Amino acid sequence: MSSYLGKNLHVAIFGQSHSEAIGVTVDGLPAGEAVDLEELDRFLQRRAPGRTDTSTPRKEADKPRILCGLADGVTCGAPLAAVIENTNTRSRDYDKLKDVPRPGHADYTAQVRYGGFQDVRGGGHFSGRLTAPLCVAGGIALQILARRGIQVAAHILRVGEVTDRPFDPMGEQGETLDRVRRAPFPVLDQQAGERMRKTILEAREQRDSVGGVVECMITGLPAGVGDPMFGGMESRMASVLFGIPAVKGVEFGSGFGAARMRGSEHNDPFGIEGGQVVARSNHAGGILGGITSGMPILFRCAFKPTPSISKEQDSVSLSRMEPEKLVVEGRHDPCIVPRAVPVVEAAAALVVLDALLDGPAKVEW
Ligand SMILES: Cc1cc2nc3c(=O)[nH]c(=O)nc-3n(C[C@H](O)[C@H](O)[C@H](O)COP(=O)(O)O)c2cc1C
């Protein structure tokens, strides 16, 4: 199973949902970067389970133990490694899933791929829990970027049919981004947030789950970061964002909406402001030819509804090759989206830092 990302920054995620611990190694962090562990902790708490009635009741402290890579609270250039203990596991909930796979989860495909040796407990290495170490690495990257005036913030744009006010593609005030990052239920429109919470609780009441969309904005990133084609910012970001369990769609700027537009509408006209080239609109989502334009980067991730639902579903017994009904036991999120918001920020921060570490493409001799 390969859970690596990055070209200059090598991030590897390890562990299973019910193994002793999960963790991350990060090689290539620039030396001399202070890491505020309290701030990192606050960031991790935004993802941690069991904190609200819209998340799984599995309560985990999610306190990382940083084993190496820091000296006196500052990155020392050596690889950083961090582990988070798994303390609240109930493996018996998963006994049946090796034979009767959950529709929508990875039980069946992992069984075929790993010949039955995969750890099914809690979803094993496929669990959303593996996004906790991603957030450790991403939380450190966010601090390094913030020090350089680069802000990454996401909010819940949609839950089911309920939508929040979208981010202004031309950019949001720093205090708006700060406020949404501090909010326990991160939305811009509180009334929409209340309706979303209601939708999630109703889905849970009906032994079901609901999907949604996370929208993310990156401000303060200069023009000229990234490369064309497969080295482009969209390619690099999409490959990491699709690595987040349950992500089924990623779009930048106007995204799929661009398909309905004319060039005269979609093109972002250029102008000059304060001696700088600016765009008068931002349908591109801040990326042209894979390279940042200096406009805010704006993208959205669609999350499917949580696959583990306690409604009876059709599955099969793999040992008997017969149809079998399945009622999924265990503790699950009725909607993944609220907990995925900081995960999207973490993933984006790692890609941006990795791309900045490419250095300038044009060398001054
Ligand atoms: C933060 C987070 C929490 C998740 N919680 C659950 C959960 O409680 N139950 C579940 O079945 N899936 C959950 N998932 C999704 C599964 O891990 C994912 O759907 C599964 O591994 C199959 O992968 P795929 O959906 O990417 O195909 C969660 C994902 C994330 C990012």
Tab-separated table of C-alpha atoms and ligand atoms in Angstrom:
chain	number	residue	atom	x	y	z
A	1	MET	CA	0.000	0.000	0.000
A	2	SER	CA	1.594	3.272	-1.018
A	3	SER	CA	0.640	6.402	0.848
A	4	TYR	CA	3.324	8.831	-0.226
A	5	LEU	CA	3.121	12.337	-1.602
A	6	GLY	CA	5.435	15.114	-2.669
A	7	LYS	CA	8.342	15.824	-4.957
A	8	ASN	CA	10.626	17.869	-2.692
A	9	LEU	CA	8.755	17.259	0.538
A	10	HIS	CA	8.387	13.502	0.993
A	11	VAL	CA	5.379	12.712	3.132
A	12	ALA	CA	4.537	9.096	4.034
A	13	ILE	CA	1.483	8.118	6.060
A	14	PHE	CA	1.492	4.818	7.974
A	15	GLY	CA	-0.756	2.786	10.258
A	16	GLN	CA	-4.241	1.320	10.399
A	17	SER	CA	-7.351	2.517	12.170
A	18	HIS	CA	-6.970	-0.119	14.923
A	19	SER	CA	-3.171	-0.667	14.912
A	20	GLU	CA	-1.227	0.547	17.945
A	21	ALA	CA	-0.624	3.916	16.321
A	22	ILE	CA	-0.833	5.840	13.089
A	23	GLY	CA	1.754	8.317	11.949
A	24	VAL	CA	3.657	10.290	9.372
A	25	THR	CA	7.213	10.906	8.260
A	26	VAL	CA	8.111	14.154	6.507
A	27	ASP	CA	11.465	14.468	4.798
A	28	GLY	CA	12.592	17.699	3.128
A	29	LEU	CA	11.146	20.291	5.511
A	30	PRO	CA	13.270	23.421	5.384
A	31	ALA	CA	15.460	23.759	8.501
A	32	GLY	CA	14.974	26.583	10.968
A	33	GLU	CA	11.157	26.689	10.928
A	34	ALA	CA	9.552	27.076	14.357
A	35	VAL	CA	6.622	24.718	14.969
A	36	ASP	CA	4.034	25.969	17.449
A	37	LEU	CA	2.772	22.715	18.957
A	38	GLU	CA	-0.246	24.360	20.618
A	39	GLU	CA	-1.350	25.792	17.299
A	40	LEU	CA	-0.796	22.391	15.687
A	41	ASP	CA	-2.940	20.849	18.410
A	42	ARG	CA	-5.757	23.365	17.799
A	43	PHE	CA	-5.598	22.510	14.093
A	44	LEU	CA	-5.798	18.752	14.786
A	45	GLN	CA	-8.771	19.224	17.097
A	46	ARG	CA	-10.774	20.595	14.146
A	47	ARG	CA	-10.548	17.120	12.556
A	48	ALA	CA	-10.639	14.944	15.667
A	49	PRO	CA	-13.650	12.644	16.098
A	50	GLY	CA	-16.240	12.666	18.873
A	51	ARG	CA	-16.300	16.439	19.365
A	52	THR	CA	-19.760	17.257	17.939
A	53	ASP	CA	-23.118	15.547	17.383
A	54	THR	CA	-22.484	15.582	13.600
A	55	SER	CA	-19.405	13.328	13.886
A	56	THR	CA	-18.672	9.736	14.895
A	57	PRO	CA	-18.859	9.182	18.666
A	58	ARG	CA	-15.444	7.402	18.569
A	59	LYS	CA	-13.467	9.750	20.808
A	60	GLU	CA	-9.705	9.939	20.255
A	61	ALA	CA	-7.297	12.434	21.840
A	62	ASP	CA	-5.379	12.767	18.550
A	63	LYS	CA	-2.290	14.096	20.340
A	64	PRO	CA	0.757	13.597	18.121
A	65	ARG	CA	4.075	12.577	19.645
A	66	ILE	CA	6.818	14.113	17.541
A	67	LEU	CA	9.676	11.639	17.664
A	68	CYS	CA	12.316	13.525	15.698
A	69	GLY	CA	12.879	16.314	13.203
A	70	LEU	CA	12.599	19.152	15.728
A	71	ALA	CA	15.307	20.556	17.989
A	72	ASP	CA	14.119	23.110	20.562
A	73	GLY	CA	10.808	23.414	18.731
A	74	VAL	CA	12.439	24.242	15.393
A	75	THR	CA	12.818	22.010	12.333
A	76	CYS	CA	16.414	20.794	12.254
A	77	GLY	CA	16.590	19.510	8.668
A	78	ALA	CA	16.414	15.831	9.694
A	79	PRO	CA	13.278	13.877	8.741
A	80	LEU	CA	10.347	14.560	11.048
A	81	ALA	CA	8.341	11.618	12.384
A	82	ALA	CA	5.159	11.781	14.436
A	83	VAL	CA	2.847	9.138	15.845
A	84	ILE	CA	-0.697	9.297	17.193
A	85	GLU	CA	-1.856	6.436	19.412
A	86	ASN	CA	-5.095	4.629	18.651
A	87	THR	CA	-6.793	4.294	21.999
A	88	ASN	CA	-10.517	3.879	21.379
A	89	THR	CA	-10.856	0.811	19.157
A	90	ARG	CA	-13.751	-1.688	19.022
A	91	SER	CA	-12.504	-4.290	16.570
A	92	ARG	CA	-15.345	-6.781	17.077
A	93	ASP	CA	-17.622	-4.379	15.113
A	94	TYR	CA	-15.630	-5.386	12.005
A	95	ASP	CA	-15.471	-9.203	12.283
A	96	LYS	CA	-18.034	-9.821	9.567
A	97	LEU	CA	-16.699	-7.411	6.934
A	98	LYS	CA	-13.988	-9.692	5.551
A	99	ASP	CA	-16.696	-12.016	4.325
A	100	VAL	CA	-19.547	-9.543	3.730
A	101	PRO	CA	-18.062	-6.327	2.316
A	102	ARG	CA	-19.663	-2.937	2.906
A	103	PRO	CA	-21.119	-1.418	-0.275
A	104	GLY	CA	-19.303	1.860	-0.957
A	105	HIS	CA	-16.262	1.038	1.234
A	106	ALA	CA	-12.932	-0.528	0.251
A	107	ASP	CA	-13.588	-3.922	1.908
A	108	TYR	CA	-14.192	-5.801	-1.354
A	109	THR	CA	-11.492	-4.146	-3.469
A	110	ALA	CA	-8.890	-4.493	-0.672
A	111	GLN	CA	-9.829	-8.171	-0.264
A	112	VAL	CA	-9.136	-8.748	-3.976
A	113	ARG	CA	-5.950	-6.651	-3.995
A	114	TYR	CA	-4.374	-7.978	-0.755
A	115	GLY	CA	-5.739	-11.506	-0.845
A	116	GLY	CA	-7.498	-11.293	2.514
A	117	PHE	CA	-4.390	-10.191	4.441
A	118	GLN	CA	-5.610	-6.583	4.754
A	119	ASP	CA	-6.602	-5.239	8.163
A	120	VAL	CA	-10.362	-4.637	8.006
A	121	ARG	CA	-10.705	-3.364	11.580
A	122	GLY	CA	-12.019	0.189	11.441
A	123	GLY	CA	-11.304	0.328	7.701
A	124	GLY	CA	-7.577	-0.476	8.250
A	125	HIS	CA	-5.307	1.732	6.159
A	126	PHE	CA	-8.362	2.954	4.197
A	127	SER	CA	-9.856	4.642	7.230
A	128	GLY	CA	-10.566	8.371	7.419
A	129	ARG	CA	-8.470	8.153	10.611
A	130	LEU	CA	-5.350	8.164	8.412
A	131	THR	CA	-6.105	11.810	7.677
A	132	ALA	CA	-4.990	12.665	11.254
A	133	PRO	CA	-1.276	12.195	10.439
A	134	LEU	CA	-1.875	13.998	7.133
A	135	CYS	CA	-3.079	16.906	9.261
A	136	VAL	CA	0.075	16.739	11.413
A	137	ALA	CA	2.260	17.218	8.307
A	138	GLY	CA	-0.187	19.713	6.773
A	139	GLY	CA	-0.526	21.656	10.029
A	140	ILE	CA	3.244	22.187	10.072
A	141	ALA	CA	3.187	23.221	6.391
A	142	LEU	CA	0.368	25.703	7.148
A	143	GLN	CA	2.532	27.382	9.797
A	144	ILE	CA	5.497	27.637	7.395
A	145	LEU	CA	3.259	29.166	4.710
A	146	ALA	CA	1.477	31.578	7.098
A	147	ARG	CA	4.885	32.973	8.086
A	148	ARG	CA	5.293	33.954	4.423
A	149	GLY	CA	1.839	35.547	4.154
A	150	ILE	CA	0.203	32.538	2.475
A	151	GLN	CA	-3.192	31.640	3.959
A	152	VAL	CA	-5.142	28.442	3.313
A	153	ALA	CA	-8.749	28.262	4.502
A	154	ALA	CA	-11.703	26.041	3.679
A	155	HIS	CA	-15.384	25.942	4.538
A	156	ILE	CA	-18.356	23.656	4.043
A	157	LEU	CA	-19.895	24.815	0.770
A	158	ARG	CA	-22.603	22.164	0.636
A	159	VAL	CA	-24.226	19.375	2.614
A	160	GLY	CA	-26.825	17.515	0.559
A	161	GLU	CA	-29.012	20.240	-0.981
A	162	VAL	CA	-28.006	23.030	1.446
A	163	THR	CA	-25.386	25.553	0.276
A	164	ASP	CA	-23.268	28.135	2.062
A	165	ARG	CA	-22.262	31.481	0.507
A	166	PRO	CA	-19.356	30.605	-1.792
A	167	PHE	CA	-15.966	32.278	-1.383
A	168	ASP	CA	-15.531	35.389	-3.530
A	169	PRO	CA	-13.178	34.112	-6.276
A	170	MET	CA	-11.363	37.483	-6.177
A	171	GLY	CA	-10.356	36.818	-2.558
A	172	GLU	CA	-11.671	37.072	0.986
A	173	GLN	CA	-10.485	39.304	3.829
A	174	GLY	CA	-7.923	37.679	6.134
A	175	GLU	CA	-10.325	38.059	9.063
A	176	THR	CA	-13.082	36.174	7.198
A	177	LEU	CA	-10.657	33.317	6.567
A	178	ASP	CA	-9.543	33.403	10.223
A	179	ARG	CA	-13.137	33.382	11.458
A	180	VAL	CA	-14.147	30.405	9.312
A	181	ARG	CA	-11.030	28.495	10.419
A	182	ARG	CA	-11.919	29.061	14.080
A	183	ALA	CA	-15.612	28.132	13.711
A	184	PRO	CA	-16.678	24.771	15.190
A	185	PHE	CA	-18.931	24.295	12.127
A	186	PRO	CA	-17.034	26.161	9.387
A	187	VAL	CA	-19.517	28.059	7.198
A	188	LEU	CA	-19.779	31.696	6.102
A	189	ASP	CA	-23.580	31.850	6.479
A	190	GLN	CA	-24.638	30.663	9.939
A	191	GLN	CA	-28.242	30.017	8.885
A	192	ALA	CA	-27.090	27.737	6.084
A	193	GLY	CA	-24.859	26.054	8.686
A	194	GLU	CA	-27.859	25.353	10.932
A	195	ARG	CA	-29.750	23.813	7.990
A	196	MET	CA	-26.708	21.692	7.133
A	197	ARG	CA	-26.435	20.423	10.704
A	198	LYS	CA	-30.134	19.547	10.611
A	199	THR	CA	-29.641	17.665	7.317
A	200	ILE	CA	-26.780	15.646	8.860
A	201	LEU	CA	-28.727	14.800	12.021
A	202	GLU	CA	-31.782	13.791	9.948
A	203	ALA	CA	-29.608	11.488	7.811
A	204	ARG	CA	-28.244	9.872	10.967
A	205	GLU	CA	-31.756	9.529	12.401
A	206	GLN	CA	-32.737	7.708	9.179
A	207	ARG	CA	-29.715	5.350	9.628
A	208	ASP	CA	-28.242	6.969	6.525
A	209	SER	CA	-25.475	9.438	5.587
A	210	VAL	CA	-25.115	12.518	3.390
A	211	GLY	CA	-22.402	13.945	1.099
A	212	GLY	CA	-21.197	17.462	0.473
A	213	VAL	CA	-18.587	19.862	-0.860
A	214	VAL	CA	-15.592	21.580	0.753
A	215	GLU	CA	-14.407	24.815	-0.848
A	216	CYS	CA	-10.833	25.996	-0.248
A	217	MET	CA	-9.033	29.273	-0.932
A	218	ILE	CA	-5.305	30.003	-0.899
A	219	THR	CA	-4.289	33.667	-0.747
A	220	GLY	CA	-0.891	35.366	-0.819
A	221	LEU	CA	0.722	32.896	-3.212
A	222	PRO	CA	2.795	34.781	-5.800
A	223	ALA	CA	2.528	34.261	-9.554
A	224	GLY	CA	4.925	31.779	-11.141
A	225	VAL	CA	4.677	28.668	-8.933
A	226	GLY	CA	4.171	25.312	-10.657
A	227	ASP	CA	4.870	23.761	-14.018
A	228	PRO	CA	2.855	22.679	-17.040
A	229	MET	CA	1.061	19.390	-17.576
A	230	PHE	CA	1.696	16.739	-14.910
A	231	GLY	CA	3.814	19.100	-12.789
A	232	GLY	CA	1.014	21.677	-12.770
A	233	MET	CA	-0.546	22.942	-9.566
A	234	GLU	CA	-3.932	21.478	-10.553
A	235	SER	CA	-2.387	18.051	-11.273
A	236	ARG	CA	-0.319	18.047	-8.089
A	237	MET	CA	-3.196	19.223	-5.914
A	238	ALA	CA	-5.787	16.936	-7.484
A	239	SER	CA	-3.595	13.864	-6.994
A	240	VAL	CA	-3.271	14.614	-3.266
A	241	LEU	CA	-6.901	15.706	-2.805
A	242	PHE	CA	-8.143	12.503	-4.456
A	243	GLY	CA	-5.989	10.642	-1.932
A	244	ILE	CA	-8.310	11.873	0.838
A	245	PRO	CA	-10.770	9.024	1.426
A	246	ALA	CA	-14.278	9.698	0.038
A	247	VAL	CA	-13.263	12.503	-2.366
A	248	LYS	CA	-15.057	11.898	-5.665
A	249	GLY	CA	-14.575	15.216	-7.464
A	250	VAL	CA	-12.174	18.148	-7.581
A	251	GLU	CA	-12.694	21.356	-9.568
A	252	PHE	CA	-10.682	24.564	-9.817
A	253	GLY	CA	-12.149	28.028	-10.441
A	254	SER	CA	-15.317	27.754	-12.512
A	255	GLY	CA	-14.571	24.041	-12.850
A	256	PHE	CA	-17.284	22.076	-14.637
A	257	GLY	CA	-19.256	25.352	-14.965
A	258	ALA	CA	-16.611	26.466	-17.523
A	259	ALA	CA	-18.024	23.918	-19.948
A	260	ARG	CA	-21.188	26.028	-20.281
A	261	MET	CA	-19.364	29.338	-20.849
A	262	ARG	CA	-18.028	31.361	-23.795
A	263	GLY	CA	-14.346	32.321	-23.922
A	264	SER	CA	-15.366	35.966	-23.602
A	265	GLU	CA	-17.023	35.135	-20.265
A	266	HIS	CA	-14.494	32.675	-18.909
A	267	ASN	CA	-11.244	34.497	-19.789
A	268	ASP	CA	-10.055	36.639	-16.906
A	269	PRO	CA	-9.079	40.035	-18.421
A	270	PHE	CA	-5.711	41.413	-17.299
A	271	GLY	CA	-5.094	44.867	-15.871
A	272	ILE	CA	-2.354	46.697	-13.964
A	273	GLU	CA	-2.732	47.693	-10.327
A	274	GLY	CA	0.079	49.232	-8.278
A	275	GLY	CA	2.595	48.199	-10.940
A	276	GLN	CA	1.427	44.558	-10.799
A	277	VAL	CA	-0.413	42.450	-13.383
A	278	VAL	CA	-3.816	41.499	-11.959
A	279	ALA	CA	-6.847	39.692	-13.370
A	280	ARG	CA	-10.270	41.370	-13.293
A	281	SER	CA	-12.077	38.087	-12.614
A	282	ASN	CA	-10.922	34.657	-11.445
A	283	HIS	CA	-12.646	31.912	-13.415
A	284	ALA	CA	-9.237	30.226	-13.678
A	285	GLY	CA	-9.104	29.730	-9.912
A	286	GLY	CA	-5.635	31.284	-9.797
A	287	ILE	CA	-3.921	28.767	-12.100
A	288	LEU	CA	-3.056	29.092	-15.813
A	289	GLY	CA	-1.001	26.432	-17.585
A	290	GLY	CA	-0.444	24.716	-14.239
A	291	ILE	CA	1.301	27.865	-12.918
A	292	THR	CA	-0.091	30.253	-10.289
A	293	SER	CA	-1.277	33.597	-11.672
A	294	GLY	CA	-1.042	35.533	-8.398
A	295	MET	CA	-4.843	35.481	-8.007
A	296	PRO	CA	-6.277	33.455	-5.110
A	297	ILE	CA	-6.328	29.713	-5.750
A	298	LEU	CA	-9.883	28.469	-5.451
A	299	PHE	CA	-11.000	24.856	-5.622
A	300	ARG	CA	-13.779	22.556	-4.443
A	301	CYS	CA	-13.791	18.886	-3.386
A	302	ALA	CA	-16.914	16.747	-3.580
A	303	PHE	CA	-17.229	14.140	-0.808
A	304	LYS	CA	-19.514	11.159	-1.194
A	305	PRO	CA	-21.915	10.211	1.605
A	306	THR	CA	-20.236	8.062	4.283
A	307	PRO	CA	-20.371	4.462	3.042
A	308	SER	CA	-20.939	2.848	6.487
A	309	ILE	CA	-24.640	3.303	7.188
A	310	SER	CA	-26.758	1.303	9.590
A	311	LYS	CA	-29.621	0.893	7.121
A	312	GLU	CA	-29.909	-2.672	5.806
A	313	GLN	CA	-28.102	-3.042	2.455
A	314	ASP	CA	-27.556	-5.736	-0.155
A	315	SER	CA	-24.129	-7.329	-0.095
A	316	VAL	CA	-22.729	-10.826	-0.648
A	317	SER	CA	-20.942	-13.504	1.362
A	318	LEU	CA	-17.587	-13.932	-0.380
A	319	SER	CA	-17.002	-17.377	1.196
A	320	ARG	CA	-20.399	-18.746	0.156
A	321	MET	CA	-20.793	-16.596	-2.992
A	322	GLU	CA	-24.389	-15.907	-2.037
A	323	PRO	CA	-26.360	-12.722	-1.529
A	324	GLU	CA	-26.430	-11.507	2.068
A	325	LYS	CA	-28.034	-8.567	3.841
A	326	LEU	CA	-25.688	-6.281	5.762
A	327	VAL	CA	-26.328	-3.885	8.621
A	328	VAL	CA	-23.085	-2.034	9.345
A	329	GLU	CA	-22.184	-1.867	13.024
A	330	GLY	CA	-19.665	0.445	14.636
A	331	ARG	CA	-19.352	4.190	15.060
A	332	HIS	CA	-19.381	6.287	11.903
A	333	ASP	CA	-19.635	9.878	10.713
A	334	PRO	CA	-23.096	10.582	9.282
A	335	CYS	CA	-21.345	13.154	7.042
A	336	ILE	CA	-17.615	13.272	6.345
A	337	VAL	CA	-17.533	16.904	5.221
A	338	PRO	CA	-17.305	18.839	8.535
A	339	ARG	CA	-14.272	16.820	9.673
A	340	ALA	CA	-12.735	16.905	6.179
A	341	VAL	CA	-12.434	20.712	6.087
A	342	PRO	CA	-9.031	20.882	7.870
A	343	VAL	CA	-7.914	17.770	5.941
A	344	VAL	CA	-8.415	19.660	2.662
A	345	GLU	CA	-6.468	22.624	4.073
A	346	ALA	CA	-3.655	20.270	5.154
A	347	ALA	CA	-3.465	18.585	1.746
A	348	ALA	CA	-3.428	21.935	-0.073
A	349	ALA	CA	-0.730	23.347	2.233
A	350	LEU	CA	1.552	20.361	1.639
A	351	VAL	CA	1.240	20.700	-2.146
A	352	VAL	CA	1.865	24.455	-2.058
A	353	LEU	CA	4.932	24.067	0.178
A	354	ASP	CA	6.209	21.226	-2.012
A	355	ALA	CA	5.777	23.402	-5.133
A	356	LEU	CA	7.503	26.394	-3.504
A	357	LEU	CA	10.452	24.109	-2.731
A	358	ASP	CA	10.840	23.577	-6.519
A	359	GLY	CA	12.637	26.946	-6.408
A	360	PRO	CA	12.581	29.418	-9.280
A	361	ALA	CA	12.368	27.924	-12.790
A	362	LYS	CA	14.383	30.803	-14.231
A	363	VAL	CA	17.894	30.890	-12.790
A	364	GLU	CA	19.651	34.283	-12.652
A	365	TRP	CA	23.286	33.635	-13.714
B	1	LIG	C1	-12.330	12.564	7.910
B	1	LIG	C2	-12.943	11.308	7.322
B	1	LIG	C3	-13.792	10.512	8.091
B	1	LIG	C4	-14.372	9.374	7.556
B	1	LIG	N1	-15.216	8.648	8.347
B	1	LIG	C5	-15.799	7.527	7.842
B	1	LIG	C6	-16.678	6.751	8.645
B	1	LIG	O1	-16.955	7.074	9.796
B	1	LIG	N2	-17.211	5.619	8.083
B	1	LIG	C7	-16.949	5.242	6.798
B	1	LIG	O2	-17.468	4.236	6.341
B	1	LIG	N3	-16.146	5.977	6.017
B	1	LIG	C8	-15.556	7.095	6.506
B	1	LIG	N4	-14.704	7.833	5.702
B	1	LIG	C9	-14.564	7.458	4.284
B	1	LIG	C10	-13.867	6.134	4.011
B	1	LIG	O3	-12.595	6.110	4.614
B	1	LIG	C11	-13.767	5.934	2.485
B	1	LIG	O4	-15.004	6.144	1.885
B	1	LIG	C12	-13.293	4.501	2.164
B	1	LIG	O5	-11.966	4.330	2.585
B	1	LIG	C13	-13.356	4.158	0.667
B	1	LIG	O6	-12.544	5.030	-0.059
B	1	LIG	P1	-13.135	5.973	-1.225
B	1	LIG	O7	-14.433	6.520	-0.704
B	1	LIG	O8	-12.100	7.045	-1.417
B	1	LIG	O9	-13.344	5.109	-2.419
B	1	LIG	C14	-14.108	9.004	6.219
B	1	LIG	C15	-13.243	9.780	5.448
B	1	LIG	C16	-12.663	10.935	5.978
B	1	LIG	C17	-11.776	11.792	5.133
